Amino acid sequence: MAQLQLAIRSLSKASATRVLLRSRTIQDILQQARLLHSTAAATLENANKITLRLEELEWLLISKASAQTYGLVLNALLEQIISLSSDIWYWDEVLSSYTRTGLYTIQISPQFFWRWSTDIYSDARQRLQSIQSGRAVRSQTSSITDRWTQFYGLLKESVHERSLANMQSKITSPLTVSRVEVRRKQSHLKRLREMSASGLGILMDEGMTFDMDDEVFTTSKNNRAEDKEEWRSVVSKSVALMETILRNVTILQLGPNEFEDTVFTSLDDDPEIVQHGAAEQQPSECARLASRIDQLLCHHLPSHAAASRKIVKEHGRPSSIVRYWVPTVIVFFSSSTLLRIFFNHKAEITTQIQDLFTTTRDFWDNGIIEPLKKVIGTIRHDENSEVALMSKRSLEGDRNSLERMVVDFASDTSSSSVGLSDREITDLRVKVKEGDLTPVLKAYEKDLRRPFIGTVRGDLIRALLIQIQKTKVDVDVAVGGIDALLKSQELVFGFVGLTPGVLVCLGISRWLSGFLGGRNGSTNRRQQAVRSLRNIDRILSASAPSTNGMLSYKEHGLLLCEVHVLRKAAQRALPGQINAEFLEELNDLMDLRTGVERQMRVVDRIRWTYAQWLCS
């Protein structure tokens, strides 16, 4: 009993990064619980000695092992459908244009030539063996040259016959033949995906479904016994269901409908399923289920993976060697020419690389670093970073000079013999600061009446020079206003100077991330999200719901795969709280009991609610 409790706790452990245990771990736990080899002991012992507690622990262990195995099978089918979708998309790209089809034809041309040559050789060899075996007496004097001549003639004859037999393929272009082959491979992958989706839908709808009422379970012993029988029946049925699906899902001769009929027929004919309402339970039932789970993990699941890989290898996208042998051969044969060009223009190439490096560095210093320093200096009120059209002391010096010139001119032209008093000088300075040059203008008007005398005396010239100084001060005041306006918008001008460099850097970084990021970029995640939403809408729109308005097994499996891809694509694109709400929407979408119409409304709500994160 202690070993059973330890095994149950081991099956209940789950980490944050890995919820499902490995298949080997489940097998080891069942081995440690000593259930796989206890059938004989259980039949020899008296059933009355097995306590109810021990029986419940054994069934609890089997249930947890079945749940872990159920998760592994679901995950295997789910990942297989997603990988098949990528291969199907690859064939769609090949069929999208004749250019891609022609490239594919060139890529597989060595394989085609090898198969053709092998067939010709095998046919000629079989003919030679049949001719030699049909002779009554084999000539011992025939030389090797005669045999090779005969074999060469058979080769020519085989090539000629195959040329006549393939006359129809000669009429059609190689591109057409390649497109027919691509469609054939794609149809096989679609058949495998549909059958895997049917198996996934059957497991989701029929496997590990417990409909026990907790209130009845706690109030009545009879109902408790019935619930236990139903629980054990569901576990046995789920194990048989997983085994049947893994055994038949890779048989492409069956369609999805025939596959579903085969699964349920095998399930009805399975003798080891615990029937609901059985009067007695065999003491070896747990051991048989444990052995069946062990066989499922060590044989059926690896066999299913191997069969799936074989089908994908035969009908999936070509290998990397097939896809990239053309550019590899081109680079290999042109390597000498490329090296010769490089060494002949080594100086020019080196100079261009150095110029590119220097241009990049100067752009970084002058377009990013210097404007950024100016912006930071503006924020910190650095005097060296201020924008100005004139120096700080220019207006003050010109204005003081104008005041002195006006005061001296007024003192020299004053009618009083003692000159101007201090009060008059102060008032005059105040008027000059306000732009009032009345004493100078009066003297200027007086000298204009007798300009010659004013010129000889010098007052007229002094008045003109003072007005010129006044004009200079007015210009300085106007420039000072413009300067103040520039200083008030200095931070704006700093960001304007920084913007071109930042935009260029952002454009280059986005191009590099899109070019080098591949399938891990945010743009690709948005494309996957949009594609998944489109596929979900197509599945729901083209579905043929049953009488209760629910999806079929195949459509349910395809919907589950698309929702899984959509969840992974939106995991990094959505913020935390928005992602939690998005998961609620996905749970509503996966609730088949609501019907197809409500699921369509959920898809519409997802589309207009999360469009700014998923579709922009």
Coordinates of C-alpha atoms in Angstrom, one line a residue:
M1 CA 0.0 0.0 0.0
A2 CA 2.9 2.4 0.7
Q3 CA 4.3 1.7 -2.7
L4 CA 0.9 2.5 -4.3
Q5 CA 0.7 5.8 -2.3
L6 CA 4.2 6.8 -3.4
A7 CA 3.4 6.0 -7.0
I8 CA 0.2 8.1 -6.8
R9 CA 2.1 11.0 -5.5
S10 CA 4.7 10.6 -8.2
L11 CA 2.0 10.7 -10.9
S12 CA 0.5 13.8 -9.3
K13 CA 3.7 15.9 -9.4
A14 CA 3.8 18.6 -12.0
S15 CA 6.2 21.5 -12.6
A16 CA 5.5 25.0 -13.9
T17 CA 7.3 24.2 -17.2
R18 CA 6.2 20.6 -17.7
V19 CA 2.7 19.5 -16.7
L20 CA 2.8 16.1 -18.4
L21 CA 5.2 13.4 -17.3
R22 CA 7.4 11.5 -19.8
S23 CA 6.2 8.2 -21.1
R24 CA 9.2 6.4 -19.6
T25 CA 8.5 8.0 -16.2
I26 CA 4.9 6.7 -16.3
Q27 CA 6.2 3.2 -17.2
D28 CA 8.7 3.2 -14.3
I29 CA 6.0 4.3 -11.9
L30 CA 3.8 1.4 -13.0
Q31 CA 6.7 -1.0 -12.7
Q32 CA 7.5 0.3 -9.1
A33 CA 3.8 -0.2 -8.1
R34 CA 4.1 -3.9 -9.1
L35 CA 0.9 -3.8 -11.2
L36 CA 2.3 -5.0 -14.5
H37 CA 3.2 -8.5 -13.3
S38 CA 0.6 -9.1 -10.6
T39 CA -2.0 -10.8 -12.8
A40 CA -1.0 -14.3 -11.9
A41 CA -0.7 -13.5 -8.3
A42 CA -4.1 -11.9 -8.2
T43 CA -5.7 -14.9 -9.8
L44 CA -4.1 -17.3 -7.3
E45 CA -5.0 -15.3 -4.3
N46 CA -8.5 -15.2 -2.8
A47 CA -10.4 -12.1 -3.9
N48 CA -11.7 -11.7 -0.4
K49 CA -8.3 -10.9 0.9
I50 CA -8.0 -7.7 -1.2
T51 CA -9.2 -4.9 0.9
L52 CA -11.4 -2.1 -0.4
R53 CA -8.7 0.4 0.4
L54 CA -6.1 -1.3 -1.7
E55 CA -8.5 -1.7 -4.6
E56 CA -9.3 2.0 -4.5
L57 CA -5.6 2.9 -4.5
E58 CA -5.0 0.7 -7.5
W59 CA -7.8 2.2 -9.5
L60 CA -6.6 5.7 -8.4
L61 CA -3.1 4.9 -9.7
I62 CA -4.5 3.6 -13.0
S63 CA -6.7 6.6 -13.4
K64 CA -3.8 9.0 -12.9
A65 CA -1.6 7.0 -15.3
S66 CA -4.5 7.0 -17.8
A67 CA -4.9 10.8 -17.4
Q68 CA -1.1 11.3 -18.0
T69 CA -1.2 9.0 -21.0
Y70 CA -4.3 10.8 -22.3
G71 CA -2.4 14.1 -22.2
L72 CA 0.6 12.6 -24.0
V73 CA -1.7 11.2 -26.8
L74 CA -3.5 14.5 -27.1
N75 CA -0.3 16.4 -27.3
A76 CA 1.1 14.0 -29.9
L77 CA -1.9 14.4 -32.1
L78 CA -2.0 18.2 -31.6
E79 CA 1.7 18.7 -32.5
Q80 CA 1.3 16.4 -35.5
I81 CA -1.6 18.4 -36.9
I82 CA 0.2 21.7 -36.5
S83 CA 3.4 20.3 -38.2
L84 CA 1.2 18.9 -41.1
S85 CA -0.4 22.3 -41.5
S86 CA 3.1 23.8 -42.1
D87 CA 3.9 21.2 -44.8
I88 CA 0.5 21.8 -46.4
W89 CA 1.2 25.5 -46.5
Y90 CA 4.5 24.8 -48.1
W91 CA 2.8 22.9 -51.0
D92 CA 0.3 25.8 -51.3
E93 CA 3.3 28.1 -51.9
V94 CA 4.7 25.7 -54.5
L95 CA 1.3 25.6 -56.3
S96 CA 0.8 29.4 -56.0
S97 CA 2.9 30.2 -59.1
Y98 CA 4.6 28.5 -62.0
T99 CA 7.9 30.0 -60.9
R100 CA 7.9 28.2 -57.6
T101 CA 6.7 25.0 -59.4
G102 CA 9.6 25.3 -61.8
L103 CA 12.0 25.7 -59.0
Y104 CA 10.6 22.6 -57.3
T105 CA 10.9 20.7 -60.6
I106 CA 14.6 21.6 -60.7
Q107 CA 15.1 20.6 -57.1
I108 CA 13.7 17.1 -57.5
S109 CA 15.2 16.5 -61.0
P110 CA 18.1 14.4 -59.6
Q111 CA 15.7 12.2 -57.7
F112 CA 13.5 11.8 -60.8
F113 CA 16.5 10.9 -62.9
W114 CA 17.8 8.4 -60.2
R115 CA 14.4 6.7 -60.0
W116 CA 14.1 6.5 -63.8
S117 CA 17.6 5.0 -64.1
T118 CA 17.0 2.5 -61.3
D119 CA 13.8 1.4 -63.0
I120 CA 15.5 1.0 -66.3
Y121 CA 18.3 -1.0 -64.8
S122 CA 16.0 -3.3 -62.8
D123 CA 13.8 -4.0 -65.8
A124 CA 16.8 -4.8 -68.0
R125 CA 18.3 -7.1 -65.3
Q126 CA 15.0 -8.9 -64.9
R127 CA 14.8 -9.5 -68.6
L128 CA 18.4 -10.8 -68.8
Q129 CA 17.7 -13.2 -66.0
S130 CA 14.5 -14.4 -67.6
I131 CA 16.3 -15.0 -70.9
Q132 CA 19.1 -16.9 -69.3
S133 CA 16.8 -19.0 -67.1
G134 CA 14.6 -19.8 -70.1
R135 CA 17.3 -21.5 -72.1
A136 CA 17.4 -25.3 -71.9
V137 CA 21.2 -25.5 -72.1
R138 CA 23.2 -22.5 -71.1
S139 CA 26.2 -21.8 -73.4
Q140 CA 29.4 -22.2 -71.5
T141 CA 31.4 -20.5 -74.2
S142 CA 29.7 -17.1 -74.1
S143 CA 32.1 -14.4 -73.2
I144 CA 31.7 -11.4 -70.9
T145 CA 31.6 -9.1 -74.0
D146 CA 28.6 -11.0 -75.4
R147 CA 26.8 -10.8 -72.1
W148 CA 27.4 -7.0 -71.8
T149 CA 26.3 -6.6 -75.4
Q150 CA 23.1 -8.4 -74.7
F151 CA 22.5 -6.4 -71.5
Y152 CA 23.1 -3.2 -73.3
G153 CA 20.6 -4.2 -75.9
L154 CA 18.1 -4.9 -73.2
L155 CA 18.7 -1.5 -71.7
K156 CA 18.0 0.2 -75.0
E157 CA 14.9 -1.8 -75.5
S158 CA 13.7 -1.0 -72.0
V159 CA 14.3 2.7 -72.5
H160 CA 12.5 2.6 -75.9
E161 CA 9.5 0.9 -74.3
R162 CA 9.3 3.3 -71.5
S163 CA 9.6 6.2 -73.9
L164 CA 6.5 4.9 -75.8
A165 CA 4.7 4.2 -72.5
N166 CA 5.4 7.7 -71.3
M167 CA 4.4 9.4 -74.5
Q168 CA 1.5 11.1 -72.7
S169 CA 3.9 12.6 -70.1
K170 CA 6.0 13.9 -72.9
I171 CA 3.0 15.8 -74.3
T172 CA 2.4 17.4 -70.9
S173 CA 5.0 19.8 -69.6
P174 CA 7.2 18.9 -66.7
L175 CA 5.6 21.7 -64.7
T176 CA 2.2 20.0 -65.1
V177 CA 3.6 16.7 -64.0
S178 CA 5.2 18.3 -60.9
R179 CA 2.0 20.1 -60.0
V180 CA 0.1 16.8 -60.2
E181 CA 2.7 15.2 -57.9
V182 CA 2.5 18.1 -55.5
R183 CA -1.3 17.9 -55.4
R184 CA -1.1 14.2 -54.7
K185 CA 1.3 14.7 -51.8
Q186 CA -0.8 17.5 -50.4
S187 CA -3.9 15.3 -50.6
H188 CA -2.2 12.6 -48.5
L189 CA -1.1 15.2 -45.9
K190 CA -4.6 16.6 -45.8
R191 CA -6.0 13.1 -45.3
L192 CA -3.6 12.5 -42.4
R193 CA -4.5 15.8 -40.9
E194 CA -8.2 15.2 -41.1
M195 CA -7.9 11.7 -39.6
S196 CA -5.6 13.1 -36.8
A197 CA -8.2 15.8 -36.2
S198 CA -11.0 13.2 -36.0
G199 CA -8.9 11.2 -33.5
L200 CA -8.3 14.4 -31.4
G201 CA -12.0 15.3 -31.5
I202 CA -13.0 11.8 -30.5
L203 CA -10.6 11.8 -27.5
M204 CA -11.8 15.3 -26.5
D205 CA -15.5 14.3 -26.6
E206 CA -15.4 10.7 -25.6
G207 CA -12.3 10.2 -23.6
M208 CA -11.9 10.7 -19.8
T209 CA -15.4 12.2 -19.5
F210 CA -16.7 11.8 -16.0
D211 CA -20.4 12.8 -15.4
M212 CA -20.6 11.9 -11.7
D213 CA -22.9 13.9 -9.4
D214 CA -21.1 15.0 -6.2
E215 CA -24.2 15.4 -4.1
V216 CA -25.4 11.9 -4.9
F217 CA -21.9 10.6 -4.4
T218 CA -21.9 11.8 -0.8
T219 CA -25.4 10.8 0.2
S220 CA -26.0 7.2 -1.0
K221 CA -23.9 4.1 -0.8
N222 CA -25.6 2.6 -3.8
N223 CA -25.0 5.7 -5.9
R224 CA -21.4 5.7 -4.7
A225 CA -20.9 2.2 -6.0
E226 CA -22.5 3.1 -9.3
D227 CA -20.3 6.1 -9.6
K228 CA -17.2 4.0 -8.9
E229 CA -18.3 1.5 -11.6
E230 CA -18.9 4.4 -14.0
W231 CA -15.5 5.9 -13.2
R232 CA -13.7 2.6 -13.8
S233 CA -15.7 2.1 -17.0
V234 CA -14.7 5.5 -18.3
V235 CA -11.0 4.8 -17.5
S236 CA -11.1 1.4 -19.3
K237 CA -12.9 2.9 -22.2
S238 CA -10.5 5.8 -22.5
V239 CA -7.5 3.5 -22.5
A240 CA -9.1 1.3 -25.3
L241 CA -10.0 4.5 -27.2
M242 CA -6.4 5.8 -27.2
E243 CA -5.1 2.4 -28.3
T244 CA -7.6 2.1 -31.1
I245 CA -7.0 5.7 -32.4
L246 CA -3.2 5.3 -32.4
R247 CA -3.4 2.0 -34.2
N248 CA -5.7 3.3 -37.0
V249 CA -5.0 7.0 -37.4
T250 CA -2.1 6.6 -39.8
I251 CA -4.0 4.2 -42.2
L252 CA -4.7 6.7 -45.0
Q253 CA -6.9 4.2 -46.9
L254 CA -9.6 5.1 -44.4
G255 CA -11.4 8.4 -44.7
P256 CA -12.4 10.4 -41.6
N257 CA -15.8 8.8 -41.5
E258 CA -14.6 5.3 -42.0
F259 CA -11.9 6.0 -39.3
E260 CA -14.6 7.0 -36.8
D261 CA -16.7 4.0 -37.6
T262 CA -13.7 1.7 -37.2
V263 CA -12.8 3.3 -33.8
F264 CA -16.3 2.9 -32.3
T265 CA -16.7 -0.6 -33.8
S266 CA -13.4 -1.7 -32.2
L267 CA -14.4 0.0 -29.0
D268 CA -17.8 -1.9 -28.8
D269 CA -16.0 -5.2 -29.6
D270 CA -13.3 -4.7 -27.0
P271 CA -13.7 -7.4 -24.4
E272 CA -11.5 -5.7 -21.7
I273 CA -13.7 -2.6 -21.2
V274 CA -15.3 -2.5 -17.8
Q275 CA -19.0 -2.4 -18.5
H276 CA -21.1 0.1 -16.6
G277 CA -23.3 -1.6 -14.0
A278 CA -21.3 -4.8 -13.8
A279 CA -22.0 -6.8 -10.7
E280 CA -18.5 -7.9 -10.0
Q281 CA -15.0 -6.6 -10.9
Q282 CA -12.3 -9.1 -11.7
P283 CA -9.3 -8.7 -9.3
S284 CA -6.9 -8.7 -12.3
E285 CA -8.6 -5.7 -14.0
C286 CA -6.1 -3.2 -12.7
A287 CA -3.2 -5.3 -13.8
R288 CA -4.6 -5.7 -17.3
L289 CA -5.2 -2.0 -17.6
A290 CA -1.7 -1.3 -16.3
S291 CA -0.2 -3.7 -18.9
R292 CA -2.4 -2.1 -21.6
I293 CA -1.1 1.4 -20.7
D294 CA 2.4 0.1 -20.7
Q295 CA 1.9 -1.3 -24.2
L296 CA 0.4 1.9 -25.3
L297 CA 3.3 3.9 -24.1
C298 CA 6.1 1.6 -25.2
H299 CA 4.6 0.3 -28.5
H300 CA 1.6 2.1 -29.9
L301 CA 2.7 5.7 -29.2
P302 CA 6.2 5.2 -30.7
S303 CA 4.7 3.2 -33.6
H304 CA 2.3 6.0 -34.4
A305 CA 5.1 8.5 -34.3
A306 CA 7.3 6.4 -36.6
A307 CA 4.4 5.9 -39.1
S308 CA 3.6 9.6 -39.1
R309 CA 7.2 10.5 -39.7
K310 CA 7.3 8.0 -42.6
I311 CA 4.2 9.5 -44.2
V312 CA 5.6 13.1 -43.7
K313 CA 9.0 12.1 -45.1
E314 CA 7.3 10.6 -48.2
H315 CA 4.7 13.3 -48.8
G316 CA 6.0 16.3 -46.8
R317 CA 8.3 19.1 -47.9
P318 CA 11.6 18.0 -49.4
S319 CA 14.7 17.9 -47.2
S320 CA 17.1 20.8 -46.9
I321 CA 19.6 19.0 -49.2
V322 CA 16.9 18.8 -52.0
R323 CA 15.8 22.4 -51.5
Y324 CA 19.2 24.0 -51.4
W325 CA 21.4 21.9 -53.6
V326 CA 20.9 24.3 -56.5
P327 CA 22.3 27.4 -54.8
T328 CA 25.0 25.3 -53.2
V329 CA 26.1 24.0 -56.6
I330 CA 26.0 27.5 -58.1
V331 CA 28.1 28.9 -55.2
F332 CA 30.5 25.9 -55.4
F333 CA 31.2 26.2 -59.1
S334 CA 31.4 30.0 -59.0
S335 CA 33.6 30.2 -55.9
S336 CA 36.8 30.5 -58.0
T337 CA 35.3 33.4 -60.0
L338 CA 34.1 35.1 -56.9
L339 CA 37.5 34.7 -55.2
R340 CA 39.2 36.0 -58.4
I341 CA 36.9 39.1 -58.4
F342 CA 37.5 39.6 -54.7
F343 CA 41.3 39.6 -55.0
N344 CA 41.4 41.7 -58.2
H345 CA 39.3 44.4 -56.5
K346 CA 40.5 43.9 -53.0
A347 CA 41.6 47.5 -52.6
E348 CA 38.2 48.9 -53.8
I349 CA 36.3 46.5 -51.7
T350 CA 38.4 47.4 -48.6
T351 CA 37.9 51.1 -49.3
Q352 CA 34.1 50.7 -49.7
I353 CA 33.9 48.7 -46.4
Q354 CA 36.0 51.4 -44.6
D355 CA 33.8 54.2 -46.1
L356 CA 30.7 52.3 -45.0
F357 CA 32.1 52.0 -41.5
T358 CA 33.1 55.7 -41.4
T359 CA 29.7 56.8 -42.7
T360 CA 27.9 54.7 -40.2
R361 CA 30.0 56.0 -37.3
D362 CA 29.6 59.7 -38.4
F363 CA 25.9 59.2 -38.8
W364 CA 25.7 57.8 -35.3
D365 CA 27.8 60.6 -33.8
N366 CA 26.3 63.5 -35.7
G367 CA 22.8 62.2 -36.2
I368 CA 22.1 60.5 -32.8
I369 CA 24.7 61.3 -30.2
E370 CA 25.1 65.1 -30.7
P371 CA 21.4 65.9 -31.0
L372 CA 20.8 63.7 -28.0
K373 CA 23.4 65.6 -26.0
K374 CA 21.8 68.9 -27.0
V375 CA 18.4 67.7 -25.9
I376 CA 19.8 66.6 -22.6
G377 CA 21.6 69.9 -22.2
T378 CA 18.4 71.8 -23.0
I379 CA 16.6 69.8 -20.3
R380 CA 19.4 70.5 -17.8
H381 CA 19.5 74.3 -18.9
D382 CA 23.0 74.0 -20.1
E383 CA 24.2 77.4 -21.5
N384 CA 26.3 75.8 -24.2
S385 CA 23.2 74.1 -25.7
E386 CA 21.0 77.2 -25.9
V387 CA 19.7 78.3 -29.4
A388 CA 20.3 82.0 -30.0
L389 CA 20.6 84.4 -32.9
M390 CA 22.7 87.0 -30.9
S391 CA 24.9 87.1 -27.9
K392 CA 23.5 87.8 -24.5
R393 CA 25.3 91.1 -23.9
S394 CA 24.9 92.6 -27.3
L395 CA 21.6 94.4 -26.8
E396 CA 22.6 95.7 -23.3
G397 CA 25.9 97.2 -24.7
D398 CA 24.1 98.9 -27.7
R399 CA 21.4 100.4 -25.4
N400 CA 24.0 101.8 -22.9
S401 CA 26.0 103.3 -25.8
L402 CA 22.8 104.9 -27.2
E403 CA 22.0 106.4 -23.7
R404 CA 25.5 107.9 -23.4
M405 CA 25.3 109.4 -26.9
V406 CA 21.9 111.0 -26.3
V407 CA 23.0 112.3 -22.9
D408 CA 26.2 113.8 -24.3
F409 CA 24.4 115.3 -27.3
A410 CA 21.7 116.8 -25.0
S411 CA 24.3 118.2 -22.7
D412 CA 26.3 119.8 -25.6
T413 CA 23.3 121.4 -27.2
S414 CA 21.6 122.5 -24.0
S415 CA 20.8 126.2 -23.7
S416 CA 21.9 126.3 -20.1
S417 CA 25.5 127.2 -19.3
V418 CA 25.8 124.7 -16.5
G419 CA 24.4 121.8 -18.6
L420 CA 21.8 119.2 -17.5
S421 CA 21.1 118.4 -13.9
D422 CA 21.3 114.8 -12.6
R423 CA 17.5 114.6 -12.5
E424 CA 17.2 115.7 -16.1
I425 CA 19.9 113.1 -17.1
T426 CA 18.0 110.4 -15.2
D427 CA 14.7 111.3 -16.9
L428 CA 16.5 111.4 -20.3
R429 CA 18.0 107.9 -19.7
V430 CA 14.5 106.5 -18.9
K431 CA 13.1 108.1 -22.1
V432 CA 15.9 106.6 -24.1
K433 CA 15.2 103.2 -22.7
E434 CA 11.6 103.6 -23.8
G435 CA 12.7 104.7 -27.3
D436 CA 12.0 108.5 -26.9
L437 CA 14.7 110.5 -28.6
T438 CA 12.9 113.9 -28.5
P439 CA 16.0 116.1 -27.8
V440 CA 17.9 114.6 -30.7
L441 CA 15.0 114.8 -33.1
K442 CA 14.4 118.5 -32.2
A443 CA 18.0 119.3 -32.8
Y444 CA 17.9 117.3 -36.1
E445 CA 14.9 119.2 -37.3
K446 CA 16.5 122.6 -36.4
D447 CA 19.7 121.7 -38.3
L448 CA 17.7 120.6 -41.3
R449 CA 16.7 124.3 -41.8
R450 CA 20.3 125.2 -42.2
P451 CA 22.1 122.0 -43.1
F452 CA 25.4 123.5 -44.1
I453 CA 25.9 125.3 -40.8
G454 CA 24.7 122.1 -38.9
T455 CA 27.1 120.1 -40.9
V456 CA 30.0 122.5 -40.2
R457 CA 29.1 122.6 -36.5
G458 CA 28.8 118.8 -36.5
D459 CA 25.3 118.6 -34.8
L460 CA 23.6 117.3 -37.9
I461 CA 26.1 114.4 -38.3
R462 CA 25.9 113.5 -34.6
A463 CA 22.1 113.4 -34.8
L464 CA 22.2 111.1 -37.9
L465 CA 24.7 108.8 -36.1
I466 CA 22.5 108.7 -33.0
Q467 CA 19.5 107.7 -35.1
I468 CA 21.6 105.0 -36.8
Q469 CA 22.5 103.7 -33.3
K470 CA 18.8 103.9 -32.4
T471 CA 17.9 101.8 -35.5
K472 CA 20.6 99.3 -34.5
V473 CA 19.0 99.0 -31.0
D474 CA 15.6 98.5 -32.5
V475 CA 16.9 95.7 -34.7
D476 CA 18.6 94.1 -31.6
V477 CA 15.2 94.3 -29.7
A478 CA 13.4 92.6 -32.6
V479 CA 16.1 89.9 -32.9
G480 CA 15.9 89.5 -29.1
G481 CA 12.2 88.8 -29.4
I482 CA 12.9 86.1 -32.0
D483 CA 15.7 84.8 -29.8
A484 CA 13.3 84.5 -26.9
L485 CA 10.8 82.6 -29.1
L486 CA 13.5 80.2 -30.2
K487 CA 14.6 79.6 -26.6
S488 CA 11.0 78.8 -25.6
Q489 CA 10.9 76.1 -28.3
E490 CA 14.4 75.0 -27.8
L491 CA 13.4 71.5 -26.7
V492 CA 11.2 71.1 -29.8
F493 CA 14.1 72.0 -32.1
G494 CA 16.3 69.5 -30.3
F495 CA 13.8 66.7 -30.9
V496 CA 13.4 67.8 -34.5
G497 CA 17.1 67.4 -35.0
L498 CA 17.1 64.0 -33.3
T499 CA 14.1 62.7 -35.2
P500 CA 15.7 61.8 -38.6
G501 CA 18.4 59.8 -37.1
V502 CA 16.0 57.9 -34.8
L503 CA 13.7 57.2 -37.7
V504 CA 16.5 55.8 -39.8
C505 CA 17.7 53.6 -36.9
L506 CA 14.2 52.3 -36.3
G507 CA 13.7 51.6 -40.0
I508 CA 17.0 49.7 -40.2
S509 CA 16.3 47.8 -37.0
R510 CA 12.8 46.7 -38.1
W511 CA 14.1 45.6 -41.5
L512 CA 16.8 43.6 -39.8
S513 CA 14.4 42.0 -37.3
G514 CA 12.0 41.1 -40.1
F515 CA 14.9 39.7 -42.3
L516 CA 16.8 37.9 -39.6
G517 CA 14.0 37.2 -37.1
G518 CA 12.2 34.7 -39.4
R519 CA 9.3 32.8 -37.7
N520 CA 10.2 34.2 -34.3
G521 CA 9.4 37.9 -35.1
S522 CA 6.4 39.7 -33.9
T523 CA 5.2 40.3 -37.4
N524 CA 5.1 36.6 -38.0
R525 CA 3.2 36.0 -34.8
R526 CA 0.6 38.5 -35.9
Q527 CA 0.4 36.8 -39.3
Q528 CA -0.2 33.4 -37.5
A529 CA -2.9 35.0 -35.3
V530 CA -4.7 36.4 -38.4
R531 CA -4.3 33.1 -40.2
S532 CA -5.7 31.2 -37.2
L533 CA -8.7 33.5 -36.9
R534 CA -9.4 33.0 -40.6
N535 CA -9.2 29.2 -40.2
I536 CA -11.4 29.2 -37.2
D537 CA -14.0 31.3 -39.0
R538 CA -13.8 28.9 -42.0
I539 CA -14.2 25.8 -39.8
L540 CA -17.3 27.2 -38.1
S541 CA -18.8 28.6 -41.3
A542 CA -18.3 25.4 -43.3
S543 CA -19.3 23.1 -40.5
A544 CA -22.2 20.8 -40.8
P545 CA -23.4 20.7 -37.1
S546 CA -25.4 17.8 -35.8
T547 CA -29.0 18.0 -34.6
N548 CA -27.9 19.5 -31.3
G549 CA -25.9 22.2 -33.1
M550 CA -22.5 20.8 -32.2
L551 CA -19.4 20.3 -34.4
S552 CA -18.3 16.9 -35.7
Y553 CA -15.2 15.2 -34.3
K554 CA -13.0 16.3 -37.2
E555 CA -14.1 19.9 -37.0
H556 CA -13.7 19.9 -33.2
G557 CA -10.1 18.6 -33.6
L558 CA -9.2 21.2 -36.3
L559 CA -10.8 24.0 -34.1
L560 CA -8.7 22.8 -31.1
C561 CA -5.5 23.0 -33.1
E562 CA -6.2 26.5 -34.5
V563 CA -7.1 27.8 -31.0
H564 CA -3.9 26.3 -29.7
V565 CA -1.9 28.2 -32.4
L566 CA -3.8 31.3 -31.7
R567 CA -3.1 31.1 -28.0
K568 CA 0.6 30.7 -28.6
A569 CA 0.7 33.6 -31.1
A570 CA -1.2 35.9 -28.7
Q571 CA 0.8 35.0 -25.6
R572 CA 3.5 37.6 -26.2
A573 CA 1.5 40.1 -28.2
L574 CA -1.1 40.8 -25.5
P575 CA -0.5 42.5 -22.1
G576 CA -1.1 40.6 -18.9
Q577 CA -4.7 41.5 -18.0
I578 CA -5.7 41.6 -21.7
N579 CA -4.2 38.1 -22.2
A580 CA -6.2 36.7 -19.2
E581 CA -9.4 38.1 -20.8
F582 CA -8.4 36.7 -24.1
L583 CA -8.0 33.2 -22.6
E584 CA -11.6 33.5 -21.3
E585 CA -12.7 34.2 -24.8
L586 CA -10.9 31.1 -26.1
N587 CA -12.5 29.0 -23.4
D588 CA -15.9 30.3 -24.5
L589 CA -14.9 29.4 -28.1
M590 CA -13.9 25.9 -27.2
D591 CA -17.2 25.2 -25.3
L592 CA -19.0 23.0 -27.8
R593 CA -22.2 22.9 -25.7
T594 CA -23.0 26.5 -26.6
G595 CA -23.4 25.6 -30.3
V596 CA -21.9 26.9 -33.5
E597 CA -23.9 30.2 -33.6
R598 CA -22.5 31.4 -30.3
Q599 CA -19.0 30.3 -31.2
M600 CA -19.3 32.5 -34.3
R601 CA -20.3 35.4 -32.1
V602 CA -17.2 34.7 -29.9
V603 CA -15.0 34.8 -33.1
D604 CA -16.5 38.2 -34.1
R605 CA -16.0 39.5 -30.6
I606 CA -12.3 38.4 -30.6
R607 CA -11.8 40.0 -34.0
W608 CA -13.0 43.5 -33.1
T609 CA -11.8 43.5 -29.5
Y610 CA -8.2 42.4 -29.9
A611 CA -7.6 43.7 -33.5
Q612 CA -5.2 46.4 -32.3
W613 CA -2.8 43.7 -30.9
L614 CA -3.4 40.8 -33.2
C615 CA -4.1 42.4 -36.6
S616 CA -2.1 45.7 -36.6

